[in-house]
Amino acid sequence: QVQLVESGGGLVQAGGSLRLSCAASGRTIDTKTMAWFRQAPGKEREFVAAIAWNGDSTTYADSVKGRFTISRDNDKNTVYLQMNSLKSEDTAVYYCAAERRLFTRVLATTSLEYGYWGQGTQVTVSS
């Protein structure tokens, strides 16, 4: 089993930055694609970004491309999401997720592909 714990959320003004962290325990995540999803009030959970098990490829939702950066440190069993130029529409609970399968080459962007989830961290962007 993989346990994931997010941190780094908070309240920030529009145009500001936040860095989210996702610390894994239980099992290492160095064989798994990792991703961030988010869910705003009254909306479905949506994909934000994913990174390959070895960090050599990433993919982003169009809405965050150029503003957010996903990265990972497998030695620390941690994944990060650097969020810059934040907008009010980025307000949501952000979830870290680990894919079910190992060593996948195609980065999954749907929540069904991810079997392990954190509890979420709230990000609120004030306009």
CSV table of C-alpha atoms in Angstrom, one decimal:
chain,number,residue,atom,x,y,z
A,1,GLN,CA,0.0,0.0,0.0
A,2,VAL,CA,1.0,3.6,-0.7
A,3,GLN,CA,0.0,6.4,1.7
A,4,LEU,CA,0.1,9.9,0.3
A,5,VAL,CA,0.0,13.1,2.3
A,6,GLU,CA,-0.3,16.5,0.7
A,7,SER,CA,0.9,19.8,2.2
A,8,GLY,CA,1.6,23.4,1.1
A,9,GLY,CA,-1.9,24.6,0.4
A,10,GLY,CA,-3.2,27.9,1.7
A,11,LEU,CA,-4.6,31.3,0.9
A,12,VAL,CA,-2.8,33.4,-1.8
A,13,GLN,CA,-3.6,36.4,-3.8
A,14,ALA,CA,-4.1,36.2,-7.5
A,15,GLY,CA,-0.8,36.3,-9.3
A,16,GLY,CA,0.9,34.7,-6.4
A,17,SER,CA,2.6,31.3,-6.1
A,18,LEU,CA,2.4,28.2,-4.0
A,19,ARG,CA,4.3,24.9,-3.9
A,20,LEU,CA,2.5,21.8,-3.0
A,21,SER,CA,4.2,18.7,-1.7
A,22,CYS,CA,3.1,15.1,-1.7
A,23,ALA,CA,5.0,12.7,0.7
A,24,ALA,CA,4.6,9.0,0.1
A,25,SER,CA,5.1,6.3,2.7
A,26,GLY,CA,4.4,2.6,3.0
A,27,ARG,CA,6.0,1.8,-0.4
A,28,THR,CA,8.2,3.7,-2.7
A,29,ILE,CA,6.7,5.5,-5.6
A,30,ASP,CA,9.7,5.4,-7.9
A,31,THR,CA,8.0,2.8,-10.1
A,32,LYS,CA,4.8,4.8,-10.5
A,33,THR,CA,3.4,7.7,-12.5
A,34,MET,CA,2.4,10.4,-10.1
A,35,ALA,CA,-0.3,13.1,-10.7
A,36,TRP,CA,-2.1,16.0,-9.2
A,37,PHE,CA,-5.8,16.4,-9.5
A,38,ARG,CA,-8.1,19.1,-8.2
A,39,GLN,CA,-11.7,19.5,-7.3
A,40,ALA,CA,-13.5,22.8,-6.9
A,41,PRO,CA,-16.8,23.2,-5.1
A,42,GLY,CA,-19.7,21.8,-7.1
A,43,LYS,CA,-17.4,20.5,-9.8
A,44,GLU,CA,-16.0,17.1,-10.7
A,45,ARG,CA,-12.4,16.2,-9.9
A,46,GLU,CA,-10.1,17.2,-12.8
A,47,PHE,CA,-6.6,16.3,-13.9
A,48,VAL,CA,-3.9,18.9,-13.4
A,49,ALA,CA,-0.5,17.3,-14.1
A,50,ALA,CA,1.3,14.0,-14.2
A,51,ILE,CA,5.0,12.9,-14.2
A,52,ALA,CA,6.5,9.6,-15.3
A,53,TRP,CA,8.0,7.2,-12.8
A,54,ASN,CA,11.5,8.3,-13.7
A,55,GLY,CA,10.7,12.0,-14.2
A,56,ASP,CA,11.6,12.1,-17.8
A,57,SER,CA,8.2,13.2,-19.1
A,58,THR,CA,5.3,15.3,-17.9
A,59,THR,CA,1.9,16.4,-19.1
A,60,TYR,CA,-0.4,19.2,-18.0
A,61,ALA,CA,-4.0,20.2,-18.4
A,62,ASP,CA,-4.4,23.1,-20.8
A,63,SER,CA,-5.7,25.4,-18.1
A,64,VAL,CA,-2.4,25.2,-16.1
A,65,LYS,CA,0.2,24.8,-18.9
A,66,GLY,CA,2.9,27.3,-18.6
A,67,ARG,CA,2.0,28.2,-15.0
A,68,PHE,CA,2.3,24.9,-13.1
A,69,THR,CA,5.3,22.6,-12.9
A,70,ILE,CA,5.2,19.0,-11.6
A,71,SER,CA,8.4,17.4,-10.3
A,72,ARG,CA,9.5,14.6,-8.2
A,73,ASP,CA,12.4,13.5,-6.0
A,74,ASN,CA,12.4,9.7,-5.8
A,75,ASP,CA,15.1,9.7,-3.2
A,76,LYS,CA,12.7,11.6,-0.9
A,77,ASN,CA,9.6,9.7,-2.1
A,78,THR,CA,8.0,13.1,-2.8
A,79,VAL,CA,6.2,14.8,-5.6
A,80,TYR,CA,5.8,18.5,-6.0
A,81,LEU,CA,3.5,21.0,-7.8
A,82,GLN,CA,4.9,24.5,-8.3
A,83,MET,CA,2.0,26.8,-9.0
A,84,ASN,CA,2.8,30.3,-10.4
A,85,SER,CA,0.6,33.1,-11.6
A,86,LEU,CA,-2.4,31.7,-9.7
A,87,LYS,CA,-5.9,32.7,-10.7
A,88,SER,CA,-9.1,32.6,-8.8
A,89,GLU,CA,-10.3,29.7,-10.9
A,90,ASP,CA,-7.4,27.6,-9.5
A,91,THR,CA,-9.2,27.6,-6.2
A,92,ALA,CA,-9.8,23.9,-5.3
A,93,VAL,CA,-8.8,21.0,-3.1
A,94,TYR,CA,-5.7,19.5,-4.7
A,95,TYR,CA,-5.1,15.8,-4.5
A,96,CYS,CA,-1.9,13.8,-5.1
A,97,ALA,CA,-2.3,10.4,-6.7
A,98,ALA,CA,-0.2,7.3,-7.6
A,99,GLU,CA,-1.0,5.2,-10.6
A,100,ARG,CA,-2.0,1.6,-10.1
A,101,ARG,CA,0.4,0.1,-12.6
A,102,LEU,CA,4.2,0.2,-12.7
A,103,PHE,CA,6.7,1.7,-15.2
A,104,THR,CA,4.0,2.9,-17.6
A,105,ARG,CA,5.1,4.8,-20.6
A,106,VAL,CA,1.9,6.7,-21.4
A,107,LEU,CA,1.0,9.2,-18.7
A,108,ALA,CA,-2.5,8.6,-17.4
A,109,THR,CA,-4.8,11.6,-17.1
A,110,THR,CA,-8.0,10.0,-15.8
A,111,SER,CA,-8.7,9.4,-12.2
A,112,LEU,CA,-9.6,5.8,-12.8
A,113,GLU,CA,-6.0,5.0,-13.6
A,114,TYR,CA,-4.9,6.1,-10.1
A,115,GLY,CA,-5.3,3.7,-7.2
A,116,TYR,CA,-3.8,5.7,-4.4
A,117,TRP,CA,-4.9,9.1,-3.2
A,118,GLY,CA,-4.0,11.6,-0.6
A,119,GLN,CA,-6.5,13.4,1.6
A,120,GLY,CA,-6.1,16.7,-0.3
A,121,THR,CA,-4.9,20.2,0.5
A,122,GLN,CA,-7.0,23.3,0.1
A,123,VAL,CA,-5.8,26.1,-2.3
A,124,THR,CA,-7.7,29.3,-2.2
A,125,VAL,CA,-6.8,32.2,-4.6
A,126,SER,CA,-8.3,35.5,-3.8
A,127,SER,CA,-8.9,38.0,-6.6
